[in-house]
CSV table of C-alpha atoms in Angstrom, one decimal:
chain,number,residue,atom,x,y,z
O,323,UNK,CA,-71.3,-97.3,122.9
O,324,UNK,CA,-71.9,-98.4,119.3
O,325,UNK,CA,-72.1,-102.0,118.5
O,326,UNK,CA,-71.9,-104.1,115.4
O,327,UNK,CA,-75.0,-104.7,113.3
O,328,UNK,CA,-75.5,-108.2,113.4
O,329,UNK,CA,-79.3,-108.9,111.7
O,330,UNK,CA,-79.4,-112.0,113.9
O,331,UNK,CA,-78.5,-110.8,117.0
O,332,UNK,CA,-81.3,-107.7,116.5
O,333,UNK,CA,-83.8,-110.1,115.2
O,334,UNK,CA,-83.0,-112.0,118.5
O,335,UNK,CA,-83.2,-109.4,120.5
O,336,UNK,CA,-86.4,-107.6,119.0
O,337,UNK,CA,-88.5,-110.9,119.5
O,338,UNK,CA,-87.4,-110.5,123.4
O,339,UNK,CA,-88.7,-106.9,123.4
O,340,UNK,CA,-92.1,-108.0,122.2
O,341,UNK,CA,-92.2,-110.1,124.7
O,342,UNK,CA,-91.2,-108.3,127.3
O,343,UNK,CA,-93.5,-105.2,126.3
O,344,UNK,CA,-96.2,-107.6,127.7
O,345,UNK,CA,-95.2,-107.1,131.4
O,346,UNK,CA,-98.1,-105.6,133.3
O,347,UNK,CA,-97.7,-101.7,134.3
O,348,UNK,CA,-98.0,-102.3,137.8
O,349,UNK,CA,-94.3,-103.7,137.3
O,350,UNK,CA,-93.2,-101.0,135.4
O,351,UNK,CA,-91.2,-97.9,137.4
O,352,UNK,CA,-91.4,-95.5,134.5
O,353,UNK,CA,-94.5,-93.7,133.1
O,354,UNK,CA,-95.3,-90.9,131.0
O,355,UNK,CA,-92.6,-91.5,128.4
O,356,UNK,CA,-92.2,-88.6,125.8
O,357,UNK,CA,-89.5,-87.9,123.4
O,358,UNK,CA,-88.4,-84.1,124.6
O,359,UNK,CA,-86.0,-82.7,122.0
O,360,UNK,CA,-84.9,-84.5,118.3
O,361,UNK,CA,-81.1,-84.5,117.3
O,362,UNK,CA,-79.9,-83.4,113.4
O,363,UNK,CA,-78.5,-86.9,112.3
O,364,UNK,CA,-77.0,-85.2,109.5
O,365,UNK,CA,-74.6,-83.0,111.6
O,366,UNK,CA,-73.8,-86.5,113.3
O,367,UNK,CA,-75.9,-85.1,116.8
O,368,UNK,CA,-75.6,-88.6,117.9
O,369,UNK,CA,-75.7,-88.4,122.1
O,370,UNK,CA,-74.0,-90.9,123.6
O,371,UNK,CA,-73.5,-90.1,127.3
O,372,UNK,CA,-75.4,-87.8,129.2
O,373,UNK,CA,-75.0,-86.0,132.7
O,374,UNK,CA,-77.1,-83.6,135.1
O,375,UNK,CA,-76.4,-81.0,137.3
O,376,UNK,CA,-77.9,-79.9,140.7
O,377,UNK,CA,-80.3,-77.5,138.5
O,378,UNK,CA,-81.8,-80.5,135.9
O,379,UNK,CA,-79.4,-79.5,133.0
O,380,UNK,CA,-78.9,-82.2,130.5
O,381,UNK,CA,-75.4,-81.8,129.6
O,382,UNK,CA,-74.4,-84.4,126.3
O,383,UNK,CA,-71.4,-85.9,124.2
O,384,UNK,CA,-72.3,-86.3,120.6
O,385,UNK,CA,-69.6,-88.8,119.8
O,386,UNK,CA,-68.9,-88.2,116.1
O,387,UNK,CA,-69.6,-84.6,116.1
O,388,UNK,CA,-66.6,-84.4,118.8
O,389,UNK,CA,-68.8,-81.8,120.7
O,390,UNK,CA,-69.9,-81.9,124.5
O,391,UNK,CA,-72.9,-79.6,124.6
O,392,UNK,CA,-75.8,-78.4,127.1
O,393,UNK,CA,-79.6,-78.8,126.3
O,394,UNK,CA,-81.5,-75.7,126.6
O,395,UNK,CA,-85.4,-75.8,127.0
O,396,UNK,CA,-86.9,-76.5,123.3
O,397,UNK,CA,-85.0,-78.3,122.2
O,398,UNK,CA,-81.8,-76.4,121.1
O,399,UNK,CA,-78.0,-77.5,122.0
O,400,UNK,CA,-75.6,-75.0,122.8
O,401,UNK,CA,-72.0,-76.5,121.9
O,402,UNK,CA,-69.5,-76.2,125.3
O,403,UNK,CA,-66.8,-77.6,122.8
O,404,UNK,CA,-65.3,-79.4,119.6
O,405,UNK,CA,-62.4,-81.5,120.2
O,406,UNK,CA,-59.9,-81.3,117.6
O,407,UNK,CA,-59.8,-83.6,115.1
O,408,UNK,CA,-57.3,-86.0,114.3
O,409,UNK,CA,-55.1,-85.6,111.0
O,410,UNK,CA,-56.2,-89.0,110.5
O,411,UNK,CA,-58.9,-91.3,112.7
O,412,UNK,CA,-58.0,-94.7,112.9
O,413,UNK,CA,-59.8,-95.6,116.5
O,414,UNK,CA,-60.4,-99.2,117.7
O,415,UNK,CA,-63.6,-100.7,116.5
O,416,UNK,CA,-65.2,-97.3,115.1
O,417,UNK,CA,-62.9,-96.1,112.6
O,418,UNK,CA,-63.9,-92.8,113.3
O,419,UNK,CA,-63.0,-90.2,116.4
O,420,UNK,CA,-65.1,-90.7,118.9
O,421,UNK,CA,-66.8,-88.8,122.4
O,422,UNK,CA,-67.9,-91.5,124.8
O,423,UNK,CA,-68.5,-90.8,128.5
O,424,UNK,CA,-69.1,-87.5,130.4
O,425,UNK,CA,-69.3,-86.5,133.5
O,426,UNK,CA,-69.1,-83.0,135.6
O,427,UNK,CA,-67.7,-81.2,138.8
O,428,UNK,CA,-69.5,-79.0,140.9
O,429,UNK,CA,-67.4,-76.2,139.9
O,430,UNK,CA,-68.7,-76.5,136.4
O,431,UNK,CA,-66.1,-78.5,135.1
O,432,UNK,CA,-67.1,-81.4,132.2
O,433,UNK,CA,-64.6,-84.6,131.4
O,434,UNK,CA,-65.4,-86.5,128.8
O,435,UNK,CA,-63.1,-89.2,127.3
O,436,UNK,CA,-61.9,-88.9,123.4
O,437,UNK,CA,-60.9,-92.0,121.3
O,438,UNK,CA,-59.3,-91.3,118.1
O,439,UNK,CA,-56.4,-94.2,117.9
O,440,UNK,CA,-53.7,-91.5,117.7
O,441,UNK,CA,-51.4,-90.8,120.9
O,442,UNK,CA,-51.9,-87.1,120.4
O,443,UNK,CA,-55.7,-86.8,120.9
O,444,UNK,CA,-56.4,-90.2,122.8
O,445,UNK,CA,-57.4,-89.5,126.5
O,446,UNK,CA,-59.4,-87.6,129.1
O,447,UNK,CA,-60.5,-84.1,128.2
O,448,UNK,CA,-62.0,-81.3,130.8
O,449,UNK,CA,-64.0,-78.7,129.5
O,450,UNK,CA,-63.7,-75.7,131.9
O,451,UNK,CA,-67.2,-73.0,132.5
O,452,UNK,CA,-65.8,-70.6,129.6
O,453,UNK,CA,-62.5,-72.1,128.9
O,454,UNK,CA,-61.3,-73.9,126.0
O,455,UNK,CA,-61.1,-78.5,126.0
O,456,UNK,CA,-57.8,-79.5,127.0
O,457,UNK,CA,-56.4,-83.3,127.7
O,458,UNK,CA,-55.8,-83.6,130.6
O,459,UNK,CA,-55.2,-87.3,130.8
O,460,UNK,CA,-53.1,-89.7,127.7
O,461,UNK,CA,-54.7,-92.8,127.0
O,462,UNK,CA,-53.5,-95.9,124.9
O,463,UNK,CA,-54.6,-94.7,121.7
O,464,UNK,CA,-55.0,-98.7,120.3
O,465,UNK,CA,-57.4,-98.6,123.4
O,466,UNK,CA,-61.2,-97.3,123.4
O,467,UNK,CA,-61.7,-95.1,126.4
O,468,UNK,CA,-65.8,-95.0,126.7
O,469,UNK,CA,-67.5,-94.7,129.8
O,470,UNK,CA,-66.8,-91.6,132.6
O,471,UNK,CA,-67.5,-91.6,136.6
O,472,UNK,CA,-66.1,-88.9,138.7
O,473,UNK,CA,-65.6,-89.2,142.5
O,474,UNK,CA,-65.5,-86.0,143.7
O,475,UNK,CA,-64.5,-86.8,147.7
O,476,UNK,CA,-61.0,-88.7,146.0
O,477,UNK,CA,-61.0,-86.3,143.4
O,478,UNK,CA,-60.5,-89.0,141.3
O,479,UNK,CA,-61.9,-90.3,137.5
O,480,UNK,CA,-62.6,-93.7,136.6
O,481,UNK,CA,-62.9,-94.6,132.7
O,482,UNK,CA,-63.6,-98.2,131.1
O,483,UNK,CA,-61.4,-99.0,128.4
O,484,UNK,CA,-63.8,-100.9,126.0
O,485,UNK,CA,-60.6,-102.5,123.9
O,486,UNK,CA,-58.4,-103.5,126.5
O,487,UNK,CA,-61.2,-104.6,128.7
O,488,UNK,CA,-59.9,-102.6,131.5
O,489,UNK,CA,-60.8,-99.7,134.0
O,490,UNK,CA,-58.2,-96.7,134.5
O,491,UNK,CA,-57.9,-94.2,137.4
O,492,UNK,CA,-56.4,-91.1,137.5
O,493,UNK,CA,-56.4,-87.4,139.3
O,494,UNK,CA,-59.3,-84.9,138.4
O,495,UNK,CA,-56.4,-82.7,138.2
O,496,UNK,CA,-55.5,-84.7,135.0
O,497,UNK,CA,-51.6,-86.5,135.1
O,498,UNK,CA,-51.0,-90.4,135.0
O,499,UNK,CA,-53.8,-92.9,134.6
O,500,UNK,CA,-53.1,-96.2,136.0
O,501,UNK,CA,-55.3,-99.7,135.2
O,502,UNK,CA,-57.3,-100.0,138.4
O,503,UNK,CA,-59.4,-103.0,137.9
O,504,UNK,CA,-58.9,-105.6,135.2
O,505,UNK,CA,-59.6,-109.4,134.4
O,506,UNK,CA,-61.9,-111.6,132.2
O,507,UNK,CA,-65.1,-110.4,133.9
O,508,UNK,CA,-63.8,-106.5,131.8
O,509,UNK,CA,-62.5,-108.5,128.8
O,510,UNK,CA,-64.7,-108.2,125.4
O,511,UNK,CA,-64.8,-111.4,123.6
O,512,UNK,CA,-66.0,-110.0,120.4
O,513,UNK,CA,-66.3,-106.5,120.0
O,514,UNK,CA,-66.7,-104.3,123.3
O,515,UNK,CA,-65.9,-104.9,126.6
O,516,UNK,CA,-66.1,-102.5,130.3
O,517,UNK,CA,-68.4,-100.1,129.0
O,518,UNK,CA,-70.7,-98.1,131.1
O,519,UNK,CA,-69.3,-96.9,134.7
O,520,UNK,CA,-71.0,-95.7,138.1
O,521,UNK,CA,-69.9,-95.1,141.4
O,522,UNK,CA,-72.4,-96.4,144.5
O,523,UNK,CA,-72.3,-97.3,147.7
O,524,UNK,CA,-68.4,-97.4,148.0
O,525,UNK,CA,-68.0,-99.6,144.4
O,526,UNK,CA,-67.5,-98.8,141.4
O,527,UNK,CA,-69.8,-100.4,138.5
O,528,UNK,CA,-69.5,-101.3,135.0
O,529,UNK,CA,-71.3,-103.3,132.3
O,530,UNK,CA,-69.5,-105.6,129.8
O,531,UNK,CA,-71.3,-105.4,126.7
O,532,UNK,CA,-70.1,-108.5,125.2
O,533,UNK,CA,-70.9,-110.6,128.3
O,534,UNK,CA,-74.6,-108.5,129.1
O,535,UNK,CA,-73.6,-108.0,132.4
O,536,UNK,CA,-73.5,-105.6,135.4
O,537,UNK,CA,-70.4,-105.8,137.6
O,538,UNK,CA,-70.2,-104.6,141.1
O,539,UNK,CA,-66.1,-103.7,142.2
O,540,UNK,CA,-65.8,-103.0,146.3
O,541,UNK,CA,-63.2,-100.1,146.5
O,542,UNK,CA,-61.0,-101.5,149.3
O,543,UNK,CA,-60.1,-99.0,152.4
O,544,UNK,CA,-56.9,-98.9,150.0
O,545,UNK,CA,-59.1,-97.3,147.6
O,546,UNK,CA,-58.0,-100.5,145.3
O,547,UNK,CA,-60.1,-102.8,143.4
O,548,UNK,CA,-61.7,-105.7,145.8
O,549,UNK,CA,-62.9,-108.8,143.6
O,550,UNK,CA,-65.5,-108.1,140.8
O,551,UNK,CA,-69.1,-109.6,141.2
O,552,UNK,CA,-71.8,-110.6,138.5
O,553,UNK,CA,-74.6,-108.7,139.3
O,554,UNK,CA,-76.7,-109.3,136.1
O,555,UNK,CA,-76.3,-111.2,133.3
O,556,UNK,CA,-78.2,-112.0,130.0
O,557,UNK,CA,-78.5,-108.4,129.0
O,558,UNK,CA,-77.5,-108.5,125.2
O,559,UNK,CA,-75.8,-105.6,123.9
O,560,UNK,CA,-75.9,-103.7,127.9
O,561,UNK,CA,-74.7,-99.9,127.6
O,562,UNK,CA,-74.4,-97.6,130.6
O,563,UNK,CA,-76.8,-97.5,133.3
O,564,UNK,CA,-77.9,-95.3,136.4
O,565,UNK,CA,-79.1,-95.9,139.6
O,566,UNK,CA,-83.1,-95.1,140.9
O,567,UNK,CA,-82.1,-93.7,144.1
O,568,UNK,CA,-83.8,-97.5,145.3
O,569,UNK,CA,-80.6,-99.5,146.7
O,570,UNK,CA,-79.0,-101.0,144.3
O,571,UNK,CA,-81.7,-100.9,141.5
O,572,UNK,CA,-80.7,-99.6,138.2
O,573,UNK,CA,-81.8,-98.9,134.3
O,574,UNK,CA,-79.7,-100.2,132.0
O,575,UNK,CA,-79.7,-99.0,128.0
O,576,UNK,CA,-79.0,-101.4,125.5
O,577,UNK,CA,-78.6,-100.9,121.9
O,578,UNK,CA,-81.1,-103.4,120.9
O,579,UNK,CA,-83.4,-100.3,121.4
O,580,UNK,CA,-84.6,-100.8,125.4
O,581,UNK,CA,-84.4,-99.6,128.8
O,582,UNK,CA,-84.1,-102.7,131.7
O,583,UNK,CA,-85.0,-102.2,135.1
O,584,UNK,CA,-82.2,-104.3,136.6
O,585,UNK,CA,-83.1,-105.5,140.3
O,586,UNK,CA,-80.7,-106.2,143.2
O,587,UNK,CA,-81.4,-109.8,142.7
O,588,UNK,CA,-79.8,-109.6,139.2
O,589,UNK,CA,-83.4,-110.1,137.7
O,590,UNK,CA,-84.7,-107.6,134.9
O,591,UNK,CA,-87.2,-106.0,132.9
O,592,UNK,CA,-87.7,-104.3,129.8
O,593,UNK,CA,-88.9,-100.7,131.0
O,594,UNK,CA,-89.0,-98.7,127.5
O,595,UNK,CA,-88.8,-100.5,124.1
O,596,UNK,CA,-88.7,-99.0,120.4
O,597,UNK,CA,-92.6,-98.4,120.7
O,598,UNK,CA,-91.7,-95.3,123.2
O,599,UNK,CA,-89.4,-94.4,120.5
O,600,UNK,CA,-86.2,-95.4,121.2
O,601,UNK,CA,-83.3,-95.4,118.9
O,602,UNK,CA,-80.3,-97.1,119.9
O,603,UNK,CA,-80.2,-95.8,123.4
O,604,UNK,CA,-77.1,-95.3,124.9
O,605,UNK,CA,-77.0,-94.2,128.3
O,606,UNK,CA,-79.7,-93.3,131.1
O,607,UNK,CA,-79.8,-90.3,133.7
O,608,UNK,CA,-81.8,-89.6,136.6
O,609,UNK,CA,-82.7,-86.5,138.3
O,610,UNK,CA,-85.1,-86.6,140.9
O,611,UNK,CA,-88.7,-88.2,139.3
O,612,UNK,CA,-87.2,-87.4,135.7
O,613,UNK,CA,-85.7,-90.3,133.5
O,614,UNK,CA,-83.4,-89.6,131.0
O,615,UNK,CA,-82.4,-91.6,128.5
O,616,UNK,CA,-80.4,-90.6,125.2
O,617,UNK,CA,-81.0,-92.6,122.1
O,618,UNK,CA,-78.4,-92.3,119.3
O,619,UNK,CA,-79.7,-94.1,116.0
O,620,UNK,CA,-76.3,-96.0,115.4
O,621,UNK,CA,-78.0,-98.9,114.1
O,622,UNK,CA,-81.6,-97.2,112.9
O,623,UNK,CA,-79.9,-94.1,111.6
O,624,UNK,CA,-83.3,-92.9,111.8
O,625,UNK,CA,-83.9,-90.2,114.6
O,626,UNK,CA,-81.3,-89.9,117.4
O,627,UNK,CA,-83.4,-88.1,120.3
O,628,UNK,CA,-83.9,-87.4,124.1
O,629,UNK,CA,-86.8,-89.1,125.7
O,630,UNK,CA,-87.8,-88.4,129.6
O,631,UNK,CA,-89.8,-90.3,132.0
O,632,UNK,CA,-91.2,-89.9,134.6
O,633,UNK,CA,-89.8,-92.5,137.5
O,634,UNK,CA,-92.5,-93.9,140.1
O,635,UNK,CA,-91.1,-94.0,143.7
């Protein structure tokens, strides 16, 4: 998710990646970075959320393109779907319509939320294997629906409402969503909010970017919302995040172009910086030994891209 370009706040935050880019390698997880396929900025391929299958797919939202699409070796996107356009966009925060999180089924099925601040359009969208995008799901449309998890044993989707600070449930079928976890610790204080989303060991976690933090929510033998935990603080300008397959260790984006390596203890380290070639990342993935990690350019408006790493187990 997109954030506001503050030049204090990036001058801030650059002078901490410098620093951080002095951390020995024997700390570091990743190796091998390489920047794998470039987007066209100027058909607004901006990838904000990404998702793999079983096979190593890359499937992507480009948020103001309103497409979800699948990467195909070299480099080329083929587009799933467009989501209509809104007569008018007035969405929360962005102005524009927007495609935030994704996430997919093992029938094939993609969900990816859709912001456009009209009632119409606002919500949870499935894209079916050969089918057209339907909503499936109506979400406040004065709201920002962003980040996507899907737990296929419920058959349920969660989605983090970066406005209202707040994180919905709701079928996979599509029907009602219903706020499922809320409070200050989901609140924005400035600009965004419950942003990225997971699901791991039977809780559901989310980042607040305005607060820099990981939360951890226990999902009660009720399947409700038990009390949310800090488990990170102090990273500025957090996005979404995915787990190494190590515990409870995770890489979190963050649009002040870097990857953290966020430990179970709460303690973190810069991973991947600008100099691998990050531009505003926005998400991470990870399949197997590969890293994934899309960058969108919304504050270098430079070169949005895909880089891949390879993770050290």
């Amino acid at each position: 998710m997109l954030f506001r370009t503050s030049l204090t706040a990036l001058a801030a935050t650059a002078a901490l990646l410098t620093a951080a880019s002095t951390v020995t390698a024997a700390t570091m997880p990743l190796s091998a970075p390489r920047i794998a396929d470039h987007f066209d900025l100027a058909s607004s391929q901006q990838p904000e959320n990404i998702t793999i299958d079983r096979t190593g797919t890359a499937y992507l939202t480009f948020s103001f393109a309103r497409q979800v699409v699948r990467l195909i070796p070299g480099g080329r996107t083929h587009v799933l779907a467009t989501l209509p356009a809104p007569a008018e966009a007035d969405t929360p925060n962005l102005g524009r319509a927007f495609v935030g999180g994704i996430a997919r089924a093992d029938d094939g099925t993609l969900y990816a939320t859709y912001a456009t601040g009209t009632a119409d359009l606002t919500g949870i969208w499935a894209v079916r294997p050969g089918g057209r995008p339907r909503r499936i799901a109506a979400l406040p449309a004065d709201g920002l629906p962003n980040g996507l998890a899907l737990d296929q044993h419920t058959g349920r989707l969660y989605v983090t409402d970066s406005v209202h600070g707040v994180i919905y449930r709701l079928p996979v079928h599509g029907g009602k969503a219903t706020v499922w976890a809320g409070g200050e610790a989901l609140q924005p204080t400035t600009f965004a909010g419950a942003n990225g989303i997971k699901l791991h060991n039977g809780a559901v976690w989310a980042t607040n970017s305005d607060h820099g933090t990981v939360l951890r929510i226990p999902v009660t033998t009720r399947g409700s919302a038990g009390p949310v935990e800090v488990r990170a603080k102090g990273i500025s300008a957090i996005d979404d995040f995915a787990f190494t397959g190590r515990g409870d260790t995770l890489l979190a984006a963050h649009n002040g172009n870097g990857v953290d390596l966020v430990r179970p203890d709460g303690t973190h380290t810069a991973v991947l910086t600008a100099a691998d070639g990050l531009q505003t990342p926005t998400s991470v993935a990870v399949h197997g030994h590969r890293v994934y990690v899309p960058s969108a350019a919304y504050l270098t408006n430079t070169d949005p891209n895909l880089l891949i790493a390879h993770l050290d187990r």
